[in-house]
Amino acid sequence: MAVMPSSPGSFKQSWLERCRQCSRCGLSAERQHVVISRGDPSAKVMVIGEAPGASEDIQGLPFVGRSGQLLDQLLRTVGFNPDSDLFICNVVKCRPPNNRKPSSAELRACRPWIEEQLAHVDPLVVVLVGATAVAAMLKRKQAMRSLRGVWIEQAGRLWMPVFHPAYLLRNPSREPGKPMAMTLEDLRQVRLRLCQCEPASGALFPCPPPP
């Protein structure tokens, strides 16, 4: 297995090496890279997706293909810098063949890695991208249309489910009420949750101007 250099900041090198050499499930046999994370491990917002795709497997970084490019665009639209304001990862670190959904066994095998990342970053808010991430982290299997945009308080954290950008690529309209517009509003909710308008409040982010 080739190893992709990465810079997950304050994660211990020993932990990174253990993750890169993981063989807890069969996905390790065909991967090019273990896709650990990108962004800032001290960020207040953690973004968790499903699993790497082909581009991610090649580059060794999460959300760098077409879906990831759209996600970055949406995040920047609402005022987030994906490189410095967020920590981005997946519930599964290796690409499932043909981009299929991870199996229950694969999710269980990878669970310790995402739990350790969650504990280390200790974000104020977790954005869950797509139904697989929601089911894996919160054990909720409702339709995304009923989950998205609704704050969930669970396990001592705030969680915001959003549509997966792969779904948005298939539904590209930005008209009000469409999935793209809904996702932008959901991400604005995340930013508003973190910001406070009073300058003396020590706001994490400047308060965005009214739409």
PDB file of N, CA and C in Angstrom, residues 132-184:
ATOM      1  N   THR A 132     -25.704   7.625   5.113  1.00  0.00           N
ATOM      2  CA  THR A 132     -24.806   6.623   5.696  1.00  0.00           C
ATOM      3  C   THR A 132     -24.075   7.187   6.904  1.00  0.00           C
ATOM      4  N   ALA A 133     -23.622   8.430   6.819  1.00  0.00           N
ATOM      5  CA  ALA A 133     -22.936   9.052   7.951  1.00  0.00           C
ATOM      6  C   ALA A 133     -23.877   9.230   9.134  1.00  0.00           C
ATOM      7  N   VAL A 134     -25.114   9.631   8.863  1.00  0.00           N
ATOM      8  CA  VAL A 134     -26.095   9.804   9.942  1.00  0.00           C
ATOM      9  C   VAL A 134     -26.366   8.465  10.629  1.00  0.00           C
ATOM     10  N   ALA A 135     -26.594   7.422   9.836  1.00  0.00           N
ATOM     11  CA  ALA A 135     -26.881   6.103  10.406  1.00  0.00           C
ATOM     12  C   ALA A 135     -25.689   5.567  11.189  1.00  0.00           C
ATOM     13  N   ALA A 136     -24.478   5.795  10.668  1.00  0.00           N
ATOM     14  CA  ALA A 136     -23.286   5.269  11.331  1.00  0.00           C
ATOM     15  C   ALA A 136     -23.016   5.963  12.659  1.00  0.00           C
ATOM     16  N   MET A 137     -23.189   7.278  12.689  1.00  0.00           N
ATOM     17  CA  MET A 137     -22.819   8.027  13.885  1.00  0.00           C
ATOM     18  C   MET A 137     -23.952   8.130  14.904  1.00  0.00           C
ATOM     19  N   LEU A 138     -25.195   8.192  14.429  1.00  0.00           N
ATOM     20  CA  LEU A 138     -26.319   8.436  15.341  1.00  0.00           C
ATOM     21  C   LEU A 138     -27.327   7.300  15.402  1.00  0.00           C
ATOM     22  N   LYS A 139     -27.116   6.246  14.589  1.00  0.00           N
ATOM     23  CA  LYS A 139     -28.026   5.097  14.550  1.00  0.00           C
ATOM     24  C   LYS A 139     -29.444   5.514  14.156  1.00  0.00           C
ATOM     25  N   ARG A 140     -29.539   6.485  13.258  1.00  0.00           N
ATOM     26  CA  ARG A 140     -30.833   6.946  12.763  1.00  0.00           C
ATOM     27  C   ARG A 140     -30.919   6.648  11.274  1.00  0.00           C
ATOM     28  N   LYS A 141     -32.005   6.007  10.866  1.00  0.00           N
ATOM     29  CA  LYS A 141     -32.145   5.574   9.480  1.00  0.00           C
ATOM     30  C   LYS A 141     -33.377   6.162   8.802  1.00  0.00           C
ATOM     31  N   GLN A 142     -33.736   7.357   9.214  1.00  0.00           N
ATOM     32  CA  GLN A 142     -34.853   8.039   8.566  1.00  0.00           C
ATOM     33  C   GLN A 142     -34.414   8.590   7.203  1.00  0.00           C
ATOM     34  N   ALA A 143     -35.393   8.973   6.406  1.00  0.00           N
ATOM     35  CA  ALA A 143     -35.087   9.593   5.124  1.00  0.00           C
ATOM     36  C   ALA A 143     -34.384  10.924   5.364  1.00  0.00           C
ATOM     37  N   MET A 144     -33.422  11.263   4.495  1.00  0.00           N
ATOM     38  CA  MET A 144     -32.676  12.498   4.666  1.00  0.00           C
ATOM     39  C   MET A 144     -33.563  13.731   4.580  1.00  0.00           C
ATOM     40  N   ARG A 145     -34.652  13.661   3.833  1.00  0.00           N
ATOM     41  CA  ARG A 145     -35.531  14.832   3.743  1.00  0.00           C
ATOM     42  C   ARG A 145     -36.154  15.175   5.091  1.00  0.00           C
ATOM     43  N   SER A 146     -36.290  14.185   5.958  1.00  0.00           N
ATOM     44  CA  SER A 146     -36.835  14.465   7.286  1.00  0.00           C
ATOM     45  C   SER A 146     -35.739  14.784   8.304  1.00  0.00           C
ATOM     46  N   LEU A 147     -34.502  14.368   8.015  1.00  0.00           N
ATOM     47  CA  LEU A 147     -33.400  14.588   8.948  1.00  0.00           C
ATOM     48  C   LEU A 147     -32.670  15.895   8.693  1.00  0.00           C
ATOM     49  N   ARG A 148     -32.498  16.248   7.422  1.00  0.00           N
ATOM     50  CA  ARG A 148     -31.650  17.382   7.078  1.00  0.00           C
ATOM     51  C   ARG A 148     -32.203  18.681   7.659  1.00  0.00           C
ATOM     52  N   GLY A 149     -31.267  19.536   8.059  1.00  0.00           N
ATOM     53  CA  GLY A 149     -31.660  20.853   8.544  1.00  0.00           C
ATOM     54  C   GLY A 149     -32.210  20.883   9.949  1.00  0.00           C
ATOM     55  N   VAL A 150     -32.196  19.744  10.645  1.00  0.00           N
ATOM     56  CA  VAL A 150     -32.737  19.677  12.004  1.00  0.00           C
ATOM     57  C   VAL A 150     -31.587  19.400  12.974  1.00  0.00           C
ATOM     58  N   TRP A 151     -31.413  20.281  13.939  1.00  0.00           N
ATOM     59  CA  TRP A 151     -30.365  20.057  14.938  1.00  0.00           C
ATOM     60  C   TRP A 151     -30.684  18.824  15.782  1.00  0.00           C
ATOM     61  N   ILE A 152     -29.665  18.003  16.006  1.00  0.00           N
ATOM     62  CA  ILE A 152     -29.802  16.822  16.850  1.00  0.00           C
ATOM     63  C   ILE A 152     -28.807  16.950  17.998  1.00  0.00           C
ATOM     64  N   GLU A 153     -29.293  16.861  19.213  1.00  0.00           N
ATOM     65  CA  GLU A 153     -28.409  16.843  20.386  1.00  0.00           C
ATOM     66  C   GLU A 153     -28.308  15.401  20.854  1.00  0.00           C
ATOM     67  N   GLN A 154     -27.112  14.855  20.754  1.00  0.00           N
ATOM     68  CA  GLN A 154     -26.903  13.458  21.109  1.00  0.00           C
ATOM     69  C   GLN A 154     -25.442  13.252  21.477  1.00  0.00           C
ATOM     70  N   ALA A 155     -25.203  12.415  22.461  1.00  0.00           N
ATOM     71  CA  ALA A 155     -23.846  12.092  22.915  1.00  0.00           C
ATOM     72  C   ALA A 155     -23.071  13.353  23.295  1.00  0.00           C
ATOM     73  N   GLY A 156     -23.781  14.329  23.838  1.00  0.00           N
ATOM     74  CA  GLY A 156     -23.125  15.540  24.297  1.00  0.00           C
ATOM     75  C   GLY A 156     -22.656  16.469  23.199  1.00  0.00           C
ATOM     76  N   ARG A 157     -23.173  16.277  21.972  1.00  0.00           N
ATOM     77  CA  ARG A 157     -22.749  17.117  20.846  1.00  0.00           C
ATOM     78  C   ARG A 157     -23.950  17.599  20.054  1.00  0.00           C
ATOM     79  N   LEU A 158     -23.705  18.617  19.226  1.00  0.00           N
ATOM     80  CA  LEU A 158     -24.697  19.106  18.282  1.00  0.00           C
ATOM     81  C   LEU A 158     -24.366  18.562  16.896  1.00  0.00           C
ATOM     82  N   TRP A 159     -25.368  17.980  16.242  1.00  0.00           N
ATOM     83  CA  TRP A 159     -25.177  17.361  14.929  1.00  0.00           C
ATOM     84  C   TRP A 159     -26.149  17.985  13.935  1.00  0.00           C
ATOM     85  N   MET A 160     -25.658  18.232  12.731  1.00  0.00           N
ATOM     86  CA  MET A 160     -26.502  18.768  11.667  1.00  0.00           C
ATOM     87  C   MET A 160     -26.391  17.860  10.437  1.00  0.00           C
ATOM     88  N   PRO A 161     -27.426  17.093  10.120  1.00  0.00           N
ATOM     89  CA  PRO A 161     -27.421  16.292   8.889  1.00  0.00           C
ATOM     90  C   PRO A 161     -27.689  17.172   7.666  1.00  0.00           C
ATOM     91  N   VAL A 162     -26.951  16.905   6.597  1.00  0.00           N
ATOM     92  CA  VAL A 162     -27.167  17.608   5.327  1.00  0.00           C
ATOM     93  C   VAL A 162     -27.153  16.589   4.193  1.00  0.00           C
ATOM     94  N   PHE A 163     -27.734  16.979   3.058  1.00  0.00           N
ATOM     95  CA  PHE A 163     -27.692  16.115   1.886  1.00  0.00           C
ATOM     96  C   PHE A 163     -26.250  15.882   1.434  1.00  0.00           C
ATOM     97  N   HIS A 164     -26.001  14.708   0.864  1.00  0.00           N
ATOM     98  CA  HIS A 164     -24.679  14.429   0.308  1.00  0.00           C
ATOM     99  C   HIS A 164     -24.523  15.208  -0.998  1.00  0.00           C
ATOM    100  N   PRO A 165     -23.348  15.784  -1.255  1.00  0.00           N
ATOM    101  CA  PRO A 165     -23.177  16.538  -2.502  1.00  0.00           C
ATOM    102  C   PRO A 165     -23.350  15.700  -3.766  1.00  0.00           C
ATOM    103  N   ALA A 166     -23.156  14.382  -3.678  1.00  0.00           N
ATOM    104  CA  ALA A 166     -23.425  13.542  -4.849  1.00  0.00           C
ATOM    105  C   ALA A 166     -24.900  13.621  -5.231  1.00  0.00           C
ATOM    106  N   TYR A 167     -25.769  13.706  -4.235  1.00  0.00           N
ATOM    107  CA  TYR A 167     -27.202  13.879  -4.490  1.00  0.00           C
ATOM    108  C   TYR A 167     -27.470  15.255  -5.085  1.00  0.00           C
ATOM    109  N   LEU A 168     -26.755  16.262  -4.606  1.00  0.00           N
ATOM    110  CA  LEU A 168     -26.951  17.610  -5.126  1.00  0.00           C
ATOM    111  C   LEU A 168     -26.485  17.722  -6.570  1.00  0.00           C
ATOM    112  N   LEU A 169     -25.445  16.982  -6.944  1.00  0.00           N
ATOM    113  CA  LEU A 169     -24.991  16.994  -8.333  1.00  0.00           C
ATOM    114  C   LEU A 169     -26.067  16.460  -9.271  1.00  0.00           C
ATOM    115  N   ARG A 170     -26.895  15.561  -8.750  1.00  0.00           N
ATOM    116  CA  ARG A 170     -27.998  15.030  -9.561  1.00  0.00           C
ATOM    117  C   ARG A 170     -29.226  15.934  -9.514  1.00  0.00           C
ATOM    118  N   ASN A 171     -29.207  16.897  -8.611  1.00  0.00           N
ATOM    119  CA  ASN A 171     -30.323  17.846  -8.461  1.00  0.00           C
ATOM    120  C   ASN A 171     -29.738  19.254  -8.365  1.00  0.00           C
ATOM    121  N   PRO A 172     -29.213  19.782  -9.469  1.00  0.00           N
ATOM    122  CA  PRO A 172     -28.385  20.994  -9.415  1.00  0.00           C
ATOM    123  C   PRO A 172     -29.143  22.317  -9.300  1.00  0.00           C
ATOM    124  N   SER A 173     -30.465  22.307  -9.385  1.00  0.00           N
ATOM    125  CA  SER A 173     -31.203  23.556  -9.322  1.00  0.00           C
ATOM    126  C   SER A 173     -30.968  24.266  -7.988  1.00  0.00           C
ATOM    127  N   ARG A 174     -30.776  25.588  -8.063  1.00  0.00           N
ATOM    128  CA  ARG A 174     -30.589  26.391  -6.856  1.00  0.00           C
ATOM    129  C   ARG A 174     -31.846  27.182  -6.504  1.00  0.00           C
ATOM    130  N   GLU A 175     -32.957  26.820  -7.099  1.00  0.00           N
ATOM    131  CA  GLU A 175     -34.208  27.504  -6.786  1.00  0.00           C
ATOM    132  C   GLU A 175     -34.602  27.237  -5.336  1.00  0.00           C
ATOM    133  N   PRO A 176     -35.304  28.190  -4.717  1.00  0.00           N
ATOM    134  CA  PRO A 176     -35.778  27.975  -3.341  1.00  0.00           C
ATOM    135  C   PRO A 176     -36.588  26.692  -3.217  1.00  0.00           C
ATOM    136  N   GLY A 177     -36.344  25.961  -2.136  1.00  0.00           N
ATOM    137  CA  GLY A 177     -37.061  24.721  -1.905  1.00  0.00           C
ATOM    138  C   GLY A 177     -36.423  23.502  -2.526  1.00  0.00           C
ATOM    139  N   LYS A 178     -35.410  23.702  -3.365  1.00  0.00           N
ATOM    140  CA  LYS A 178     -34.704  22.583  -3.971  1.00  0.00           C
ATOM    141  C   LYS A 178     -33.566  22.133  -3.041  1.00  0.00           C
ATOM    142  N   PRO A 179     -33.068  20.882  -3.207  1.00  0.00           N
ATOM    143  CA  PRO A 179     -32.040  20.368  -2.288  1.00  0.00           C
ATOM    144  C   PRO A 179     -30.804  21.251  -2.152  1.00  0.00           C
ATOM    145  N   MET A 180     -30.363  21.879  -3.252  1.00  0.00           N
ATOM    146  CA  MET A 180     -29.172  22.729  -3.164  1.00  0.00           C
ATOM    147  C   MET A 180     -29.421  23.918  -2.256  1.00  0.00           C
ATOM    148  N   ALA A 181     -30.569  24.571  -2.439  1.00  0.00           N
ATOM    149  CA  ALA A 181     -30.911  25.721  -1.599  1.00  0.00           C
ATOM    150  C   ALA A 181     -31.093  25.294  -0.144  1.00  0.00           C
ATOM    151  N   MET A 182     -31.700  24.132   0.066  1.00  0.00           N
ATOM    152  CA  MET A 182     -31.870  23.621   1.427  1.00  0.00           C
ATOM    153  C   MET A 182     -30.518  23.407   2.107  1.00  0.00           C
ATOM    154  N   THR A 183     -29.562  22.856   1.361  1.00  0.00           N
ATOM    155  CA  THR A 183     -28.253  22.572   1.935  1.00  0.00           C
ATOM    156  C   THR A 183     -27.517  23.857   2.293  1.00  0.00           C
ATOM    157  N   LEU A 184     -27.611  24.854   1.435  1.00  0.00           N
ATOM    158  CA  LEU A 184     -27.010  26.145   1.763  1.00  0.00           C
ATOM    159  C   LEU A 184     -27.608  26.710   3.046  1.00  0.00           C
TER     160      LEU A 184
END
